[in-house]
Tab-separated table of C-alpha atoms in Angstrom:
chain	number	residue	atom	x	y	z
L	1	UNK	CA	-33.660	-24.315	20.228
L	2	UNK	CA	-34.293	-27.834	21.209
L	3	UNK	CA	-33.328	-31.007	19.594
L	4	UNK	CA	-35.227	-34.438	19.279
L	5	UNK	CA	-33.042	-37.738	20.074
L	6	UNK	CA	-33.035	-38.096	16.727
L	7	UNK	CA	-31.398	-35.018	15.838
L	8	UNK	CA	-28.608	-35.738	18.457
L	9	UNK	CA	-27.845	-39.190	17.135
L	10	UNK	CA	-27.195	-37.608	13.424
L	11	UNK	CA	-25.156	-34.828	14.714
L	12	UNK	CA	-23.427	-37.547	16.842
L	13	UNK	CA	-22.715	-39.968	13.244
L	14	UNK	CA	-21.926	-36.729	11.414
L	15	UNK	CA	-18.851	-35.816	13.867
L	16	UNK	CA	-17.666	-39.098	14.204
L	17	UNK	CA	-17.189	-39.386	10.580
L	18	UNK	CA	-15.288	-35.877	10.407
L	19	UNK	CA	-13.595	-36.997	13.740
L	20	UNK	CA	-12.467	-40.287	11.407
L	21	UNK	CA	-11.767	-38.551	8.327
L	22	UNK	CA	-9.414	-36.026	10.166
L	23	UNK	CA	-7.620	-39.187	12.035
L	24	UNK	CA	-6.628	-40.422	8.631
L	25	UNK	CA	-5.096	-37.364	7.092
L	26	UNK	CA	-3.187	-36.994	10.374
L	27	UNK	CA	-1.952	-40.182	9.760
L	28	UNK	CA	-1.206	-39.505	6.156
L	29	UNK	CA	0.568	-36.147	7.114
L	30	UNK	CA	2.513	-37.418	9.860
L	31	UNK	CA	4.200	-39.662	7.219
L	32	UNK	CA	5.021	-36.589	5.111
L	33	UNK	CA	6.048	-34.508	8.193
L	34	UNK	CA	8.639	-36.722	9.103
L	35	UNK	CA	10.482	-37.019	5.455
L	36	UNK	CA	10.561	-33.767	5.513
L	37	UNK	CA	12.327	-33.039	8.713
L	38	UNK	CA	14.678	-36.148	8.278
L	39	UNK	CA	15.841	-34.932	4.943
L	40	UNK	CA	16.137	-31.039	6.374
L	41	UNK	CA	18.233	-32.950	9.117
L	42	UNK	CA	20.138	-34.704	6.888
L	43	UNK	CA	21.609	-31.397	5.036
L	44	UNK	CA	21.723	-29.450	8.099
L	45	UNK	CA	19.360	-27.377	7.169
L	46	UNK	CA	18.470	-26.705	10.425
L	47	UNK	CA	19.508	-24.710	13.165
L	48	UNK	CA	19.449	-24.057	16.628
L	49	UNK	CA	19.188	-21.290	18.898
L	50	UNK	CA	18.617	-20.154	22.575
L	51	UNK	CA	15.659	-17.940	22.698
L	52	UNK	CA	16.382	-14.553	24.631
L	53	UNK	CA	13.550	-12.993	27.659
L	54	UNK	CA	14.884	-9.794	27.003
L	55	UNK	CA	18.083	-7.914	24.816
L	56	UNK	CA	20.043	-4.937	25.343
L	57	UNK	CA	19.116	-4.411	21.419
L	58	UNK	CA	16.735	-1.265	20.485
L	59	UNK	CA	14.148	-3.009	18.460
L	60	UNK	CA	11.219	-0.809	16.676
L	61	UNK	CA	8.371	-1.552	14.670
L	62	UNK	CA	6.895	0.510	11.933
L	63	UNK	CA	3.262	-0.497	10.556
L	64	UNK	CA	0.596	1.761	8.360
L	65	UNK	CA	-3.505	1.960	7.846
L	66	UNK	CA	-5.098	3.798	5.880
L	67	UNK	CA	-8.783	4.187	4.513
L	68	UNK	CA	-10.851	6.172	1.660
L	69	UNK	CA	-13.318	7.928	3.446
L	70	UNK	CA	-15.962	9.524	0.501
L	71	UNK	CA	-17.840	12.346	1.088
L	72	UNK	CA	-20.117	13.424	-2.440
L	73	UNK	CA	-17.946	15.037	-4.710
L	74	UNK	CA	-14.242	14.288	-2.675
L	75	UNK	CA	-12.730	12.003	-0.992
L	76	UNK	CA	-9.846	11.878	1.410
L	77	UNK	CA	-7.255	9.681	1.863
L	78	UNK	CA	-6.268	9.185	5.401
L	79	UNK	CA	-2.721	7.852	6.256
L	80	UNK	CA	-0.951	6.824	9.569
L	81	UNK	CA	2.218	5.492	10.097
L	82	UNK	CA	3.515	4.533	13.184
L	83	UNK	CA	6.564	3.395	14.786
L	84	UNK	CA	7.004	2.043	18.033
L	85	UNK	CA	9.687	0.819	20.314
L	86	UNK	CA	10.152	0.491	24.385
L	87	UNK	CA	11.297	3.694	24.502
L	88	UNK	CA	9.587	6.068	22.033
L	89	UNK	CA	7.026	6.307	19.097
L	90	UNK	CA	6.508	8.362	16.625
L	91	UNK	CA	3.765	8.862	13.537
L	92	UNK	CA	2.715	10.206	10.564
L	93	UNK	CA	-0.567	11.304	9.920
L	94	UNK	CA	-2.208	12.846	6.777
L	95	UNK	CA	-5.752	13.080	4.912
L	96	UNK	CA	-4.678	13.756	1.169
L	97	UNK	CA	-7.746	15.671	-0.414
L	98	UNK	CA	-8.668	13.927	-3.913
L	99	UNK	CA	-11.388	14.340	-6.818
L	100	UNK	CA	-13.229	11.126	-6.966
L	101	UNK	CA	-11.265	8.402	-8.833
L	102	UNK	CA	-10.877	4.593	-8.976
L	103	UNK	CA	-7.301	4.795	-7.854
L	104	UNK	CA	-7.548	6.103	-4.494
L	105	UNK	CA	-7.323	2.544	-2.952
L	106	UNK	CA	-3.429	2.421	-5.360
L	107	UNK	CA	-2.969	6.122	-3.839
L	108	UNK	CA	-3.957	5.260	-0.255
L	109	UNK	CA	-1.738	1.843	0.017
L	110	UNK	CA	0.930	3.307	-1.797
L	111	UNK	CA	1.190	5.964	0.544
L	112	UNK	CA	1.161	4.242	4.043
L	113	UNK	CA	3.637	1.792	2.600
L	114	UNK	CA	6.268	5.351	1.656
L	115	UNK	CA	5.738	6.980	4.927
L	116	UNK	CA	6.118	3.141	6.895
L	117	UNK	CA	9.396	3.075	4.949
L	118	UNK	CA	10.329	6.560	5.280
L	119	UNK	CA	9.481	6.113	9.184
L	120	UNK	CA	12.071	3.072	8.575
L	121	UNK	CA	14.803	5.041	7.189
L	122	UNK	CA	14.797	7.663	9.732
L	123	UNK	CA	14.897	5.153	12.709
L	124	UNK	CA	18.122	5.032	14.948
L	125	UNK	CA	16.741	1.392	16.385
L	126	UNK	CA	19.482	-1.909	15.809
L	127	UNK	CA	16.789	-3.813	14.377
L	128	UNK	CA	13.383	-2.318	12.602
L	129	UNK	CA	10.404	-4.352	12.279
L	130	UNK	CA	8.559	-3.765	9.060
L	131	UNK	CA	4.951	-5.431	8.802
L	132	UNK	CA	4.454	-7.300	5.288
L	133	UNK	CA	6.843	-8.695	2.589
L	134	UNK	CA	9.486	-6.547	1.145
L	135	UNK	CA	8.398	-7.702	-2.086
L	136	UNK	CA	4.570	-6.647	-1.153
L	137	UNK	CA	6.336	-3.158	-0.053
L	138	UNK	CA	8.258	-2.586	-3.446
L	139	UNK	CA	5.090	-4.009	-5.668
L	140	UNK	CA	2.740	-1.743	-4.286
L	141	UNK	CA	5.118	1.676	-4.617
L	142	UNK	CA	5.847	0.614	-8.344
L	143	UNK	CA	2.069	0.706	-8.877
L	144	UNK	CA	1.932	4.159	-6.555
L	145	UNK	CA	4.875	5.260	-8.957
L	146	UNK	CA	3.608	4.369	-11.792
L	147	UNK	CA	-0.201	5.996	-11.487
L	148	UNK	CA	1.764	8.519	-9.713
L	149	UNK	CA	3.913	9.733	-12.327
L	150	UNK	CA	2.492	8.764	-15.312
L	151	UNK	CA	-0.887	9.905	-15.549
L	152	UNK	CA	-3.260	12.797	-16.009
L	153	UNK	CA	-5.870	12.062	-14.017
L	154	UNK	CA	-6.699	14.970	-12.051
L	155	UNK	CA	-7.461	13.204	-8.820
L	156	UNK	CA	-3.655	11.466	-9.021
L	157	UNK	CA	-1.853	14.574	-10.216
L	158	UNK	CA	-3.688	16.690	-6.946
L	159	UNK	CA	-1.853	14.268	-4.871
L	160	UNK	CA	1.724	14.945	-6.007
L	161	UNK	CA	2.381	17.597	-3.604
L	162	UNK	CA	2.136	15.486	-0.586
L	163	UNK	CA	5.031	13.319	-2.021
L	164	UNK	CA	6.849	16.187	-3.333
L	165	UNK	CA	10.295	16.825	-1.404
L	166	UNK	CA	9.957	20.392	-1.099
L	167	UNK	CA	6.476	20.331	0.533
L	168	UNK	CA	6.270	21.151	3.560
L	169	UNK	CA	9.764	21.080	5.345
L	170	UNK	CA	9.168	21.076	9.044
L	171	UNK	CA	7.951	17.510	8.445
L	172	UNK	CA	11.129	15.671	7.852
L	173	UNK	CA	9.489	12.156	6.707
L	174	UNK	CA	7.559	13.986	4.254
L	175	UNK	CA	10.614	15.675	2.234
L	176	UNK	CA	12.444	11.776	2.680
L	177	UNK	CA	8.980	10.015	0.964
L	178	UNK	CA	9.116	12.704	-1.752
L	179	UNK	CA	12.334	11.062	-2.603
L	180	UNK	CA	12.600	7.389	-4.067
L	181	UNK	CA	16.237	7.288	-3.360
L	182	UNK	CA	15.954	6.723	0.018
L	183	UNK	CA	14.747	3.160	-0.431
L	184	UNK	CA	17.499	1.739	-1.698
L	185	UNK	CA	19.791	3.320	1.130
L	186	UNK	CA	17.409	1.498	3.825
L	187	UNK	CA	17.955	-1.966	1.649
L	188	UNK	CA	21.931	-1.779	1.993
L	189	UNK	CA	22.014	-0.092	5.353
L	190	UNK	CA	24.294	-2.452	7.285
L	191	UNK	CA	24.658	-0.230	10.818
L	192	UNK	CA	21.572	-1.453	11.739
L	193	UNK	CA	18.979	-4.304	10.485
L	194	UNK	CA	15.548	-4.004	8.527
L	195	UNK	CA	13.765	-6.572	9.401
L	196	UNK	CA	10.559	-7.421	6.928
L	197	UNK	CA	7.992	-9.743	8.695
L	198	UNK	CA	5.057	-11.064	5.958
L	199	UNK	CA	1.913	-12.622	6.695
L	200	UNK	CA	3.234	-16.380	6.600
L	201	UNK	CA	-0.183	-17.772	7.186
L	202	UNK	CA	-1.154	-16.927	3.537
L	203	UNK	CA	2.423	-17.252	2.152
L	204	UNK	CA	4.035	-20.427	0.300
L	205	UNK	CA	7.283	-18.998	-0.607
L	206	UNK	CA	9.658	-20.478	1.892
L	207	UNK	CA	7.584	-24.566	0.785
L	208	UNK	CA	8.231	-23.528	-2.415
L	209	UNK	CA	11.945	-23.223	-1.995
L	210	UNK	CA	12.026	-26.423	-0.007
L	211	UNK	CA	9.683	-28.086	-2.651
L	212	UNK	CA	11.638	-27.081	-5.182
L	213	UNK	CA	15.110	-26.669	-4.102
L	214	UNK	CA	15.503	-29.689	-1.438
L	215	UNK	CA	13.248	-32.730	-1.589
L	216	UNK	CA	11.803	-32.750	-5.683
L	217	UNK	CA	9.076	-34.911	-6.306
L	218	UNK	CA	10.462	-38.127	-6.485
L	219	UNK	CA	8.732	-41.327	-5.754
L	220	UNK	CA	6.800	-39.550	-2.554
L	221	UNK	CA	5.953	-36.890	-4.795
L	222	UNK	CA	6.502	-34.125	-1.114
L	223	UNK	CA	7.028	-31.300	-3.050
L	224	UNK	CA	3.876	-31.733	-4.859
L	225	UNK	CA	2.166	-32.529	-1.624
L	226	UNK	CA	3.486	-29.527	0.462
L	227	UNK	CA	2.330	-26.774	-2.361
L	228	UNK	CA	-0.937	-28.581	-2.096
L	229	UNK	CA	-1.937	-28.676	1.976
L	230	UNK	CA	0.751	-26.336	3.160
L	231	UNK	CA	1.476	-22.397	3.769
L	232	UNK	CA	4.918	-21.944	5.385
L	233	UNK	CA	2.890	-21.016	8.768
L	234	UNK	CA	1.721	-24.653	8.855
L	235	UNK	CA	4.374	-26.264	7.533
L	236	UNK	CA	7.210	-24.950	9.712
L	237	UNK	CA	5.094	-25.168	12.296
L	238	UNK	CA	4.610	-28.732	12.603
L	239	UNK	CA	8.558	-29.184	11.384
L	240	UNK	CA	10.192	-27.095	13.737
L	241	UNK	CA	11.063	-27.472	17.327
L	242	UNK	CA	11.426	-24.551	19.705
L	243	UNK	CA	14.586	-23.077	19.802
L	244	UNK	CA	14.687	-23.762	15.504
L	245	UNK	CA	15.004	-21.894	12.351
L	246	UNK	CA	16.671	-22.211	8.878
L	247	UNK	CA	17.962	-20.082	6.312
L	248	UNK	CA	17.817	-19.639	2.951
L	249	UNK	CA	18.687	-16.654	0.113
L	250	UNK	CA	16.553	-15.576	-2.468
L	251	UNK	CA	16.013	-12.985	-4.721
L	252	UNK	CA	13.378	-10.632	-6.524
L	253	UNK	CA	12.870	-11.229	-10.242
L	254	UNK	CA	11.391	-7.592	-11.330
L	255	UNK	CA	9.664	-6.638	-14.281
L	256	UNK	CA	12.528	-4.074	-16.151
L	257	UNK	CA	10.241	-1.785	-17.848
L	258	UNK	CA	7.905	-0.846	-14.624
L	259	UNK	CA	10.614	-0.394	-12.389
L	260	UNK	CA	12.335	2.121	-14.741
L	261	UNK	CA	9.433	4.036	-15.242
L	262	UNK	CA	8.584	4.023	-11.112
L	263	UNK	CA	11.976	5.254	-10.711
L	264	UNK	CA	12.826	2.584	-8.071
L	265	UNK	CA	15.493	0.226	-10.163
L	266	UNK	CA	18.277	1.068	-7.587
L	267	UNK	CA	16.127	-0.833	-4.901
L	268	UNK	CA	14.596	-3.446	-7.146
L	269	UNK	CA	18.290	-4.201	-8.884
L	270	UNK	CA	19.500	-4.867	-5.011
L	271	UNK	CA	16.512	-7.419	-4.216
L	272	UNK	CA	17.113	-8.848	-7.688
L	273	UNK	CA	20.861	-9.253	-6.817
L	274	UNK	CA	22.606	-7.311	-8.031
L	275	UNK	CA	25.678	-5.368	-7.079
L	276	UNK	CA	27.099	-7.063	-3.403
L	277	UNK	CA	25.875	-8.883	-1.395
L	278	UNK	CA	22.077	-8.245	-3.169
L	279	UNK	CA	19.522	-10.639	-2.509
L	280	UNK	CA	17.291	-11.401	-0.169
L	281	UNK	CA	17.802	-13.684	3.381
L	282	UNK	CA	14.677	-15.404	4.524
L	283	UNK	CA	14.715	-16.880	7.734
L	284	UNK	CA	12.000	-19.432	9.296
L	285	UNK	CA	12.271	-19.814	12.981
L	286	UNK	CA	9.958	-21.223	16.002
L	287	UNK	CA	11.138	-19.722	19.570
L	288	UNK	CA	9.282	-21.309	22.031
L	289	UNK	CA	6.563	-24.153	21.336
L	290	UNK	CA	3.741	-22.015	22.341
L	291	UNK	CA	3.990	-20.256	19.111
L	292	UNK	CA	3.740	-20.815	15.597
L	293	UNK	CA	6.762	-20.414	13.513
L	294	UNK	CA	7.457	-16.811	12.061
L	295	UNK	CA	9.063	-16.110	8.407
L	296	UNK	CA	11.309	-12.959	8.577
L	297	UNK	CA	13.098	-10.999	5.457
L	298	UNK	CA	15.960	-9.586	5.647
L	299	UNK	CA	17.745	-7.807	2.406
L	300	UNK	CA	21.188	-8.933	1.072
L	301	UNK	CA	22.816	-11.429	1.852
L	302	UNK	CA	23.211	-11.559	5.412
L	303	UNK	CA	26.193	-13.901	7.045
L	304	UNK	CA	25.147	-16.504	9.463
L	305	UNK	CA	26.249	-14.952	12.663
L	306	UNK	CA	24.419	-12.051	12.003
L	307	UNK	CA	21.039	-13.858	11.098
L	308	UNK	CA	21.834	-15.733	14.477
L	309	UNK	CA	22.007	-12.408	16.558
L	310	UNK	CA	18.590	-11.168	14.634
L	311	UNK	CA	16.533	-14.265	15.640
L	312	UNK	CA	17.389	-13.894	19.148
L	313	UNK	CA	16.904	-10.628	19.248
L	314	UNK	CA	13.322	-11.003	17.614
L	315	UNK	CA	12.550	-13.787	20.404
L	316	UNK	CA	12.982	-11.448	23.018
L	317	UNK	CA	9.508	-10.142	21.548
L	318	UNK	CA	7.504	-13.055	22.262
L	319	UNK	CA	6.288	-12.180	25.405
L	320	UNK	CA	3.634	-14.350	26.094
L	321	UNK	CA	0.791	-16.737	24.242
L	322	UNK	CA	-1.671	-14.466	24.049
L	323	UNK	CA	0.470	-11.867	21.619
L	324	UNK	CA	1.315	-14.328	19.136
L	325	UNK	CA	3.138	-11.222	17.247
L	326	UNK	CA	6.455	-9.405	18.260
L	327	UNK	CA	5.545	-7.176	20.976
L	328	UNK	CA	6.250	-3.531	19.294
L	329	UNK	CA	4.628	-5.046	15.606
L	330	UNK	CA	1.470	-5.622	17.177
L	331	UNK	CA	1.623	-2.365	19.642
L	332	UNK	CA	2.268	-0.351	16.269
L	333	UNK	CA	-0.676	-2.186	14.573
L	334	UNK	CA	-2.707	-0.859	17.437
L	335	UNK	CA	-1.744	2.714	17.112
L	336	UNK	CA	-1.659	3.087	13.348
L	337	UNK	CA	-5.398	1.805	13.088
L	338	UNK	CA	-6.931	3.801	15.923
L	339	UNK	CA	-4.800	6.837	14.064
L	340	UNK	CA	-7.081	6.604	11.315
L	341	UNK	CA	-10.014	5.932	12.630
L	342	UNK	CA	-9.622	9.148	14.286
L	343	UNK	CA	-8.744	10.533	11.803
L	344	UNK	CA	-11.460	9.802	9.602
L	345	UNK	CA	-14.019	11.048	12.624
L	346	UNK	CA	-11.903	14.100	12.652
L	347	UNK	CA	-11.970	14.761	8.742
L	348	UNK	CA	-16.068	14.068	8.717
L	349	UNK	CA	-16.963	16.719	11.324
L	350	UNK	CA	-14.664	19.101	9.595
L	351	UNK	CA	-16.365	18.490	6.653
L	352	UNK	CA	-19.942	19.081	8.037
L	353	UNK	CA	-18.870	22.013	9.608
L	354	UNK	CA	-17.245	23.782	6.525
L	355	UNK	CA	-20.575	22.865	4.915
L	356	UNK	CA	-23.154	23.908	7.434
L	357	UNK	CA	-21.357	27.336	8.023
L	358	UNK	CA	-21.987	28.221	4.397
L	359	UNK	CA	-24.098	30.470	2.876
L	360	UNK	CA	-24.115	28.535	-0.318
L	361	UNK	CA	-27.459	25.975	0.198
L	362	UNK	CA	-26.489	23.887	-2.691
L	363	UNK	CA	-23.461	22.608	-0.561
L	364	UNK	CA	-25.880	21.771	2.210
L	365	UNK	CA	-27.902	19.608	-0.941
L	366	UNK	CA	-23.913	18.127	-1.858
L	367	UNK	CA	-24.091	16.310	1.227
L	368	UNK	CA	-27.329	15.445	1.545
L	369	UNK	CA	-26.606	13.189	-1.902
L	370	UNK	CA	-24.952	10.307	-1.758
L	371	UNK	CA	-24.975	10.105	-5.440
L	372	UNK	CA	-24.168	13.347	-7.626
L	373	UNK	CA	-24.691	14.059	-11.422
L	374	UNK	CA	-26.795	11.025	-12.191
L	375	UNK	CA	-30.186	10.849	-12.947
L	376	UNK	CA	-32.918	10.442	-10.138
């Protein structure tokens, strides 16, 4: 493609207004920037630490995939969970057979978020890496628990076996899933730390605190500012220094009625904050200026030595610019996905096969259909 002079000099005024407009709003920002640090200064909000190159602390990450793969009149619901640390992973892997139904998606996250946390549980690593929010975790096994339990849908109830305890022993993180109680005793483990890392990019929970908790509106109007351009990626970010983080303690607000019914209120009452030290510690922290800041979650109420030891720990993941996740999180990403792609490709020629060794030519039509019982 070529361009006349013309073209150039209007692609030339177009940038240089963008290139003016964005000069201003860094202006504008840097204003806001700076109140915010100075007043996080000012309470002592934040902290400092010395970023580790290594620790003598086993650190493992668990993450999940999963997809629906449809063939015409089932579909299969392949599952992996992986865990990975310097010295050892391990997996889970499973295609769950199901009649056609709009829930598989509920059935397939739900799922690879039990056998993550099952994967969890059964770790004997100081510190566990769990990908995603632990309220993302416990929201999506209420709704698993919920269409789980309470339904009659034939496609839901042909999956209850593979989260039954007594199926299939010799796997041992099967019989664990089948069990909800298990959940709660990985919450209030305190032998070892379960880490929960969520997607800050998208996130606004840890402005909203500060928006709400810390700097108000006031003449400035910040906190309505921050909610407006900010996620707590960007944010922190720009705030923090290398060698930073702060702290803060939430908790859960759950919705009674569905957590009864899912059968997970011992889990949800300790998020919520109830019983000691319940709660929820959320950390913010920005290890070397090469990387963006990271939001962690840890459950309870963790003391401030211990949050200390955790961040260093996690900095010791950071390995270079080009990961810009802990080391075993994104290594455990890798696996899990390739798991079920595999998987998938394994499930499909199975498939074919079982069809084109039958006798029964109507099967051989089944697949040739990408649409069944409707009218051609």
């Amino acid at each position: 493609m070529t361009y006349a002079l013309d073209d150039i000099a209007d692609i030339n005024e177009v940038l240089g207004r963008v290139s003016e407009f964005a000069g201003r709003v860094a202006s504008r920002e840097t204003d806001v920037l700076t109140a915010v640090r100075k007043t996080m200064e000012d309470r002592g909000m934040i902290m400092t630490f010395e970023p580790a190159s290594e620790t003598d602390k086993t650190v493992e990450a668990v993450d999940s995939a999963h997809a629906v793969f449809r063939t015409v009149s089932v579909q299969l619901i392949a599952t992996a969970a992986v865990s990975y640390s310097k010295r050892t992973a391990r997996k889970v892997v499973n295609a769950v057979p199901s009649l056609l139904s709009d829930d598989a998606e509920f059935i397939a996250r739900g799922l690879s978020a039990l056998y993550e946390l099952a994967l969890a549980y059964t770790s004997d690593a100081e510190v566990v890496l769990l990908d995603g929010s632990l309220m993302s975790f416990m929201l999506e096994l209420v709704t698993f628990y919920l269409k789980l339990c309470n339904t009659e849908d034939p496609a839901v109830k042909a999956v209850r076996e593979y989260v039954d305890p007594d199926y299939d022993g010799r796997y041992n993180v099967f019989s664990i899933a089948g069990s909800r109680d298990f959940i709660a005793g990985l919450l209030t483990r305190t032998d070892r730390r379960t880490v929960a890392i969520p997607k800050a990019s998208a996130s606004q929970d840890a402005v909203r605190y500060l928006a709400d908790s810390v700097l108000g509106d006031g003449e400035w109007k910040i906190g309505t500012a921050l909610l407006e351009r900010y996620t707590d990626r960007s944010l922190f970010t720009q705030v923090l220094k290398s060698g930073e983080y702060f702290v803060y303690h939430t908790t859960f607000k759950r919705n009674s009625d569905k957590s009864t019914l899912s059968g997970l209120t011992p889990a949800l009452d300790y998020l919520a904050g109830r019983g000691e030290n319940g709660g929820l510690t959320v950390v913010v922290y920005r290890p070397y200026e090469w990387v963006p800041a990271y939001k962690v979650e840890i459950p309870g109420r963790v003391p401030e030595r211990e949050v200390e030891e955790v961040v260093k720990t996690l900095s010791a993941s950071i390995v270079n610019p080009y990961v810009k996740e802990h080391l075993e999180q994104y290594m455990a990403d890798v696996f899990a996905k390739r798991f079920v792609r595999a998987l998938v490709t394994a499930s499909s020629v199975a498939l074919q096969n079982a069809v084109v060794s039958s006798d029964d030519a109507d099967s051989l039509l089944l697949l040739s259909y990408y649409r069944t019982g409707e009218a051609e």
